[in-house]
Tab-separated table of C-alpha atoms in Angstrom:
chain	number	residue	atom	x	y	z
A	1039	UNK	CA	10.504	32.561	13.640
A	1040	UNK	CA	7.543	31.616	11.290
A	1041	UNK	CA	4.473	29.359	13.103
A	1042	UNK	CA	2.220	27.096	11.187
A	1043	UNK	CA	-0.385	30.138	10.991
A	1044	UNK	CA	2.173	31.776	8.751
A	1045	UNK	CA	2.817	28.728	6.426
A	1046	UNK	CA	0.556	28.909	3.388
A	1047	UNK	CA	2.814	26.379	1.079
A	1048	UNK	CA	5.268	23.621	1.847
A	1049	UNK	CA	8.442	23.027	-0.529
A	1050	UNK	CA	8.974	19.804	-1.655
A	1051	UNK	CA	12.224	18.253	-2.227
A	1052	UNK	CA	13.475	18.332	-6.170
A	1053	UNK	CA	14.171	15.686	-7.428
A	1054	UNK	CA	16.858	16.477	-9.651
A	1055	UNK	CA	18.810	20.085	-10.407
A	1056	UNK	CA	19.116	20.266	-13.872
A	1057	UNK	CA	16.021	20.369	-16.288
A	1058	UNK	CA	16.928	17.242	-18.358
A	1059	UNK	CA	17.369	15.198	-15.604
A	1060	UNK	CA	14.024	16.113	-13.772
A	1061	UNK	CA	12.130	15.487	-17.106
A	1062	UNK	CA	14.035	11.681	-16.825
A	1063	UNK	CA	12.411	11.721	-13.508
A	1064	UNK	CA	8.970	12.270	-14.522
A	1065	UNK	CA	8.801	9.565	-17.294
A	1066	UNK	CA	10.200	7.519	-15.037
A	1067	UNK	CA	7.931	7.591	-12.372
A	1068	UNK	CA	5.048	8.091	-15.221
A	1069	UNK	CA	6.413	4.627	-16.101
A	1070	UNK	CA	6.132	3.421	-11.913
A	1071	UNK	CA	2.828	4.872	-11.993
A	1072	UNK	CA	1.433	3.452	-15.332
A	1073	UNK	CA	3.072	0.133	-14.004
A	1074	UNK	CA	1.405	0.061	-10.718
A	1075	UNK	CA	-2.374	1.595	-12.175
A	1076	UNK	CA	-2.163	-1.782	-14.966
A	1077	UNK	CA	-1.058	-4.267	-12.086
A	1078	UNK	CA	-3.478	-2.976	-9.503
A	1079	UNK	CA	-6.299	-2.229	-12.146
A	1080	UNK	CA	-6.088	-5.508	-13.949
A	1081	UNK	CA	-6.349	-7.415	-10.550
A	1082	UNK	CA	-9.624	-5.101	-9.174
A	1083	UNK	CA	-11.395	-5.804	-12.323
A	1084	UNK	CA	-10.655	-9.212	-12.384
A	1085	UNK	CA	-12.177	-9.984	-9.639
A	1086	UNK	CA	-14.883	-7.954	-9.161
A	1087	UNK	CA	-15.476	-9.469	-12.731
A	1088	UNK	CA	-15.278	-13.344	-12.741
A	1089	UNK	CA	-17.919	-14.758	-10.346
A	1090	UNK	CA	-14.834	-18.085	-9.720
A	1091	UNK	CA	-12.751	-15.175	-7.720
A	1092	UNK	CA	-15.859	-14.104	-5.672
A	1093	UNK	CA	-14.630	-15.635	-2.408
A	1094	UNK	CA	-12.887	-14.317	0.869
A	1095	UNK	CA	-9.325	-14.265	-0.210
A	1096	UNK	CA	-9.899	-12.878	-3.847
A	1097	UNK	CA	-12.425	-10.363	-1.779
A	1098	UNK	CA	-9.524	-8.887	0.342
A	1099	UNK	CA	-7.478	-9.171	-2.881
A	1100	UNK	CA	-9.838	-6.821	-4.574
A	1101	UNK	CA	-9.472	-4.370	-1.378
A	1102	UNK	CA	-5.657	-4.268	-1.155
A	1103	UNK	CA	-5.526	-3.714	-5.113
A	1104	UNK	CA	-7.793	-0.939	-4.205
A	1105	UNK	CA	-5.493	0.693	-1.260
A	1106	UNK	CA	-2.234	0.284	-3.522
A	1107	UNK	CA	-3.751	2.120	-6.371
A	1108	UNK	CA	-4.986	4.744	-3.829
A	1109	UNK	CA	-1.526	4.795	-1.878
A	1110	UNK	CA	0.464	5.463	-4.913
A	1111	UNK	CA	-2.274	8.031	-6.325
A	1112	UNK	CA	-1.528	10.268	-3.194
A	1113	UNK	CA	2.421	10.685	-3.926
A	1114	UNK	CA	3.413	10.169	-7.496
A	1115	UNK	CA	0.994	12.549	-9.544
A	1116	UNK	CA	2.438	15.522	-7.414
A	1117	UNK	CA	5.768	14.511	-7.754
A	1118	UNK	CA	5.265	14.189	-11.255
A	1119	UNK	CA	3.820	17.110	-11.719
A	1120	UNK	CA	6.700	19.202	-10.037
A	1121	UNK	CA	9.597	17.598	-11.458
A	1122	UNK	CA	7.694	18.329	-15.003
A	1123	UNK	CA	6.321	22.500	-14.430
A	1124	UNK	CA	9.770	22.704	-12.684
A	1125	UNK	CA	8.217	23.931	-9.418
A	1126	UNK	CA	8.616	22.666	-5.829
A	1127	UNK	CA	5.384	24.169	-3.999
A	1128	UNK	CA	2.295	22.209	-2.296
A	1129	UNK	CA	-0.201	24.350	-0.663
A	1130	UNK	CA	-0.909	23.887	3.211
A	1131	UNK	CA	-4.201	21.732	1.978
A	1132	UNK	CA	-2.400	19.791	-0.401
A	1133	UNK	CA	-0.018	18.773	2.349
A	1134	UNK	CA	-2.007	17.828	4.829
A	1135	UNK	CA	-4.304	15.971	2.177
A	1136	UNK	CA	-1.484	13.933	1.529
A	1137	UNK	CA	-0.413	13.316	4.928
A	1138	UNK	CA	-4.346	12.252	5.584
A	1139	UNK	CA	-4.691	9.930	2.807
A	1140	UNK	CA	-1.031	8.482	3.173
A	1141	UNK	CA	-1.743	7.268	6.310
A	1142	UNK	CA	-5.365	6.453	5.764
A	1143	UNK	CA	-4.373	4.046	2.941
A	1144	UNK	CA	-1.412	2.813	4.546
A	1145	UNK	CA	-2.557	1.682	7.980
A	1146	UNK	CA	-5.905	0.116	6.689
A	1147	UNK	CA	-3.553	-1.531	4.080
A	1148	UNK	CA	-1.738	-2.934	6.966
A	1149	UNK	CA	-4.945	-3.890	9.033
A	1150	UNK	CA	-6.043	-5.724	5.906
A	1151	UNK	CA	-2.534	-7.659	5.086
A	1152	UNK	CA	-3.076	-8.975	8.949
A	1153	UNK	CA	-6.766	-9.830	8.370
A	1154	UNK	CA	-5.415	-11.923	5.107
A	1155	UNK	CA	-3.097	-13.444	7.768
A	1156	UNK	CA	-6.475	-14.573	9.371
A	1157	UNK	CA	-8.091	-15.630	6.018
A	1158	UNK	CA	-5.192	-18.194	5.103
A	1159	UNK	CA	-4.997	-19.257	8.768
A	1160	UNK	CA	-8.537	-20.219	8.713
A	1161	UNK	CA	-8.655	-21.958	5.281
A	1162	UNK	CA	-5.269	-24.241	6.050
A	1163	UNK	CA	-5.739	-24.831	9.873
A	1164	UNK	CA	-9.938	-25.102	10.040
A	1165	UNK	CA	-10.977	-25.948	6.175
A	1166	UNK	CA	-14.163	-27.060	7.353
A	1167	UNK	CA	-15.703	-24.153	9.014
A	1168	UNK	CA	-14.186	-21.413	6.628
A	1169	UNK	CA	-17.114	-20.841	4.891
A	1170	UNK	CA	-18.605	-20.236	8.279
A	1171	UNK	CA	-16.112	-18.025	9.986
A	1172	UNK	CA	-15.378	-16.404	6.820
A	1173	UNK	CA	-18.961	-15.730	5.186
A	1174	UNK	CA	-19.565	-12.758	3.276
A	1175	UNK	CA	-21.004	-10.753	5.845
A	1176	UNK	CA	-18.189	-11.763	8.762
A	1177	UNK	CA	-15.550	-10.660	5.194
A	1178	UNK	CA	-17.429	-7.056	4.619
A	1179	UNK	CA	-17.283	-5.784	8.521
A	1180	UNK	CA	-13.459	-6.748	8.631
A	1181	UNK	CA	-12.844	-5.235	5.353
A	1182	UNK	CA	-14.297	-2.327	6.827
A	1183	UNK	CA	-12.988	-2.372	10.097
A	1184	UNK	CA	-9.498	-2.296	8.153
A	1185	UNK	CA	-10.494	0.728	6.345
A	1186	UNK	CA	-12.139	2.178	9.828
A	1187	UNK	CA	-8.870	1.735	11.620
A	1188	UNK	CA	-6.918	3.510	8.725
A	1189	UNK	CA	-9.172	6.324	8.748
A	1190	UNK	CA	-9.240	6.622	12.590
A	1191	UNK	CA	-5.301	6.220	12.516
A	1192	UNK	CA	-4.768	8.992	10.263
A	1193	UNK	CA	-7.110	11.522	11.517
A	1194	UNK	CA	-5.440	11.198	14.764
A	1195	UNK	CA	-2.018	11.861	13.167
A	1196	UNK	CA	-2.950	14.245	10.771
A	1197	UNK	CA	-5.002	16.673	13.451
A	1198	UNK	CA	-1.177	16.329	15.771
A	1199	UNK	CA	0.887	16.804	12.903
A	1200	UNK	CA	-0.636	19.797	11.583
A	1201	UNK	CA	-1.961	21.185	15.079
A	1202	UNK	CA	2.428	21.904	15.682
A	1203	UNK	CA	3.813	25.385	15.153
A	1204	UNK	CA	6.046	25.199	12.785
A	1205	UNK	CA	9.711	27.165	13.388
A	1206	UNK	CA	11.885	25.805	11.312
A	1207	UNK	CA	10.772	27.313	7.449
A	1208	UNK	CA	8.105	25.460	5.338
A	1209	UNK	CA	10.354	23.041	2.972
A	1210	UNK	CA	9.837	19.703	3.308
A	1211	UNK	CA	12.868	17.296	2.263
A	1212	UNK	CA	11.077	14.282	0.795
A	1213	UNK	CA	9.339	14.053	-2.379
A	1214	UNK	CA	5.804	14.129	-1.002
A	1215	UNK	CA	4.569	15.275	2.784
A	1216	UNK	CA	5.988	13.324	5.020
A	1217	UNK	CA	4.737	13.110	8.726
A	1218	UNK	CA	8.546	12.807	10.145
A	1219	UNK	CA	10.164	15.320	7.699
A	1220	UNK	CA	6.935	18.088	8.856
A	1221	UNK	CA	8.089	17.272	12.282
A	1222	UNK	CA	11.663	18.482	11.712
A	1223	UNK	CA	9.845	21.791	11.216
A	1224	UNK	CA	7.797	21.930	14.231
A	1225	UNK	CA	8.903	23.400	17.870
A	1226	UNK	CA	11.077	20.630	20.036
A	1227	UNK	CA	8.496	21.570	22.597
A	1228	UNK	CA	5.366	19.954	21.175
A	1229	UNK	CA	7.295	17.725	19.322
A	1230	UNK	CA	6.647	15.453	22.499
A	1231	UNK	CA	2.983	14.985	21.758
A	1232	UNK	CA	3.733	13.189	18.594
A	1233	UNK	CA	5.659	10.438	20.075
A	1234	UNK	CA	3.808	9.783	22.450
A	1235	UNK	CA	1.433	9.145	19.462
A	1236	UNK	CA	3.754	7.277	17.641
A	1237	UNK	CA	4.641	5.270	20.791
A	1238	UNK	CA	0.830	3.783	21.017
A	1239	UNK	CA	0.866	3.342	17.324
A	1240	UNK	CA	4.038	1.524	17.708
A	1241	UNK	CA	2.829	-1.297	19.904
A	1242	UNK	CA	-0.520	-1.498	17.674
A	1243	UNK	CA	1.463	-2.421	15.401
A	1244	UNK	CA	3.268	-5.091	16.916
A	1245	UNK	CA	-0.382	-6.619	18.286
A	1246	UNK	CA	-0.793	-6.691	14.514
A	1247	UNK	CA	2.646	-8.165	13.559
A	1248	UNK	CA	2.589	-10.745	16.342
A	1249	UNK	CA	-1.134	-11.782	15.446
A	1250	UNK	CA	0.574	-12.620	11.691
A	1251	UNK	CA	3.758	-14.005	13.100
A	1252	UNK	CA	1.250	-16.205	15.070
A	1253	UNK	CA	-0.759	-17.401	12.172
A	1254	UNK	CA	1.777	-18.316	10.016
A	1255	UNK	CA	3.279	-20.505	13.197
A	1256	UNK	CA	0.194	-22.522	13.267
A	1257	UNK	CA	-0.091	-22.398	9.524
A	1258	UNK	CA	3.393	-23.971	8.970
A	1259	UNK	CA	2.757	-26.685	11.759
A	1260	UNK	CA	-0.455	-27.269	9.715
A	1261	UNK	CA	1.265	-27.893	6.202
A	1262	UNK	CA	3.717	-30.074	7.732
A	1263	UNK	CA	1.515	-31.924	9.511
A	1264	UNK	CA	-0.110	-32.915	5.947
A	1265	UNK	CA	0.637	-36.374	4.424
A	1266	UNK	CA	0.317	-35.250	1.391
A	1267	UNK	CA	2.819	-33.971	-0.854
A	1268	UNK	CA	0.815	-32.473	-3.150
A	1269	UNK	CA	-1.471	-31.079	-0.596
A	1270	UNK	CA	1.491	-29.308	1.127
A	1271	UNK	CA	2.698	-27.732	-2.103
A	1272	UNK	CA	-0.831	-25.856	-2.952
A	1273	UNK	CA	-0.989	-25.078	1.242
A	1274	UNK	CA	2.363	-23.523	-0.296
A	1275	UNK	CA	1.473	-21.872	-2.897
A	1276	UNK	CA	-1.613	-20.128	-1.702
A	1277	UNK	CA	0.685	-18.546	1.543
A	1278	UNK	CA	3.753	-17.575	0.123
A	1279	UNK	CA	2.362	-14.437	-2.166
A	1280	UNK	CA	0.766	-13.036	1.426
A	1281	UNK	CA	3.848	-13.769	2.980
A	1282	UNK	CA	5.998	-12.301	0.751
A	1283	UNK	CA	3.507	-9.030	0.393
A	1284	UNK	CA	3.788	-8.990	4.442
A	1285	UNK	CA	7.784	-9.284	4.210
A	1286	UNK	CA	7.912	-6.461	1.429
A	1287	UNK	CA	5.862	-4.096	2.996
A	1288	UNK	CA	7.370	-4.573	6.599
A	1289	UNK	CA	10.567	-4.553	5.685
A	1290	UNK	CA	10.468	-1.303	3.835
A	1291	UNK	CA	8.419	0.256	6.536
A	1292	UNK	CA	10.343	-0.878	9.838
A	1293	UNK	CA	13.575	0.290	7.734
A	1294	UNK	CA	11.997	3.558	7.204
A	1295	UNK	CA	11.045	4.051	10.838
A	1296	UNK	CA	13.516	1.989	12.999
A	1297	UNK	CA	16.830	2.946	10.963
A	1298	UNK	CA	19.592	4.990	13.280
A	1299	UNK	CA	19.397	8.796	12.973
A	1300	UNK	CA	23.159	8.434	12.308
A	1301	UNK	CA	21.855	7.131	8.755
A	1302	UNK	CA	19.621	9.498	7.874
A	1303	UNK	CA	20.825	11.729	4.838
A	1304	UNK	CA	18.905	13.196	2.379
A	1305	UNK	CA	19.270	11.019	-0.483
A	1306	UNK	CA	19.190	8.207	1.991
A	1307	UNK	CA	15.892	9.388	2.916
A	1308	UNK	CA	14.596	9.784	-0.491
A	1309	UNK	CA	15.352	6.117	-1.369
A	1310	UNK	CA	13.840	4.864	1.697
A	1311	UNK	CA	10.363	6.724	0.803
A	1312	UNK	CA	10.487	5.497	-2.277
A	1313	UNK	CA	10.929	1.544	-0.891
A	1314	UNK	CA	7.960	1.898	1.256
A	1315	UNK	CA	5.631	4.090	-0.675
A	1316	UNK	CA	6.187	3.021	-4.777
A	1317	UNK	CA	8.114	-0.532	-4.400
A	1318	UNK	CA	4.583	-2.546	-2.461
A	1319	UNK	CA	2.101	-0.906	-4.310
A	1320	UNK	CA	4.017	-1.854	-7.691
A	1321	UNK	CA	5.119	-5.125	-7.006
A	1322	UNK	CA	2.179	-6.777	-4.988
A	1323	UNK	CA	0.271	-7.326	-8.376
A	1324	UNK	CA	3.184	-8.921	-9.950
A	1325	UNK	CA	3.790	-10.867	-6.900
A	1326	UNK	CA	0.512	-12.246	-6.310
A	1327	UNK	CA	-0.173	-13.638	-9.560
A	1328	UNK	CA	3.254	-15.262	-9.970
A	1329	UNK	CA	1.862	-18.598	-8.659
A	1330	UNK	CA	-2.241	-17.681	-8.744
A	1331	UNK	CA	-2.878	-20.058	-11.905
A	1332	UNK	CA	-6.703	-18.600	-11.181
A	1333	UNK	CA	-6.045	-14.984	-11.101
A	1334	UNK	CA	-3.432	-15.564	-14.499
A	1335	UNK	CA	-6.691	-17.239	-16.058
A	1336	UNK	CA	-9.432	-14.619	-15.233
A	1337	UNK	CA	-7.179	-11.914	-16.607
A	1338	UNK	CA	-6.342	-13.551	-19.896
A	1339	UNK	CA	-10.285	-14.012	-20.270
A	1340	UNK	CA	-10.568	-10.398	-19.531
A	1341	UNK	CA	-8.119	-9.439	-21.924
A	1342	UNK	CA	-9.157	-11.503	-24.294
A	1343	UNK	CA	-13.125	-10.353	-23.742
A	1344	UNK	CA	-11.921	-6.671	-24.086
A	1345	UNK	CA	-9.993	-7.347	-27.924
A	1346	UNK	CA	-12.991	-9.151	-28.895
A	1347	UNK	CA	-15.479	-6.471	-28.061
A	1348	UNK	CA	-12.866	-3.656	-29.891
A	1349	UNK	CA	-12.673	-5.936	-33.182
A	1350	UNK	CA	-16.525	-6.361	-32.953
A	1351	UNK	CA	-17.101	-2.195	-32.362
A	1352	UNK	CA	-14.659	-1.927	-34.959
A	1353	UNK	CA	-16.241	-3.834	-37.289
A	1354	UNK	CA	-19.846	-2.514	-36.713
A	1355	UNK	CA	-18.194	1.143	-37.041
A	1356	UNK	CA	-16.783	0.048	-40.709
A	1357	UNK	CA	-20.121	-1.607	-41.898
């Protein structure tokens, strides 16, 4: 049986069998992947950009924008790139690079969502020492801490994954390197090591999901607590595109990890990767300026800024 020493490539799943259909799949996802690069590249600039969005929620905004364009970056360009040279290969680096960043940029993308969870508790429940708790120094260590526990996450589940022997062939039966489809290739016996991994990860993550599940608790008893009508709908309105980012990404991810084996099919798993790793990262721009009158504004003046400055190059070039 071939061991990882004897793997130099991985085989990724194709998309499609037929050449016209896997060039529809690449200008589709082109079109994903365009989407989610406008939505997450209109909302980094935007921020860093207009000095009104320079404060701890628009900061850890700017960050998640960041991680989604990053996340998506690590899956789609390969996958693109296959389903358009018609090939299926990744080399051993490639994979694990994947693997690395996947994880990097989704676990500190998780660490931040709950440290947002923090944010909106603070400015709702204790309005009057938020700029104190929440200061630009106190905003910049958990930012990094987020990114810190990302990194940390992933090089401890990248060095396991890839430390396996690997019996079972080299192709891979998701669309981009998967930590659970590489462990259907390794031996049963060191499979262990990994959950046990997993199993600590696992209750990480629900410290992280109960600290949000807490927040919002004493952020809903703090809205409804407010005698104002008015002051309850913008409590509201600021919550509710955090919330529903939280939902969207949890949902897709406990799905992906918690469904019955009984389930799992290949096209089954293929549409679950694609919920958790291309649906958040494209729809979190979309759903955070929805109801973010400020973030709508600072755009528009952005796009506006960037047609004036083409007309006035273009006029200076035809002088």
């Amino acid at each position: 049986m071939p061991n990882s020493s004897s793997v130099s490539e991985f085989l990724l799943l194709a998309l499609a069998d037929t050449r016209q259909l896997q060039l529809l799949h690449f200008w589709l996802l082109l079109g994903i992947y365009l989407a989610a690069l406008l939505g997450n590249g209109l909302i980094s600039t935007a921020v860093a950009c207009d000095h009104r969005l320079h404060t701890p929620m628009y900061f850890f905004l700017l960050n998640l924008a960041l991680l989604d364009l990053g996340c998506i970056s690590t899956t789609l360009p390969k996958a693109m790139a296959n389903a358009l040279w018609h090939t299926r290969a990744i080399s051993y680096a490639g994979c694990a690079a994947q693997v690395f960043f996947f994880f990097f940029l989704f676990s500190a993308e998780y660490s931040l969502l709950t440290i947002m969870s923090y944010d909106r508790y603070v400015a709702i429940c204790k309005p009057l020492h938020y700029r104190t708790l929440l200061g630009s120094r106190a905003c910049a260590t958990m930012a990094a801490a987020a990114w810190a526990t990302g990194l940390l996450y992933s090089l401890l589940h990248t060095a396991y994954t890839f430390s396996l022997p690997l019996c079972q062939g080299n192709a891979v039966d998701q669309f981009f390197c998967e930590i659970p489809q590489i462990l259907k290739l390794s031996c049963s016996e060191s499979y262990c090591r990994e959950i046990w991994l997993l199993g600590v990860n696992a209750s990480l993550v629900s410290g992280c999901f109960a600290f949000i599940l807490f927040s919002y608790v004493q952020i809903f008893r703090a809205v409804l607590r407010m005698p104002s009508e008015q002051g309850r709908h913008k409590a509201f309105s600021t919550c509710l595109p955090h919330l529903a980012v939280v939902s969207l990404f949890l949902s897709t991810a406990l799905f992906a990890s918690l469904r019955p084996l009984s389930l799992s099919s290949q096209s089954l798993d293929l549409a679950v990767a694609v919920l958790y790793s291309v649906v958040p990262p494209t729809l979190n721009p979309l759903i955070y300026s929805m109801r973010n009158q400020e973030l709508k504004d600072a755009v528009r003046k952005m796009i506006a800024w960037a047609h004036f400055s083409r007309d006035k190059l273009l006029i200076c070039l035809y002088k």
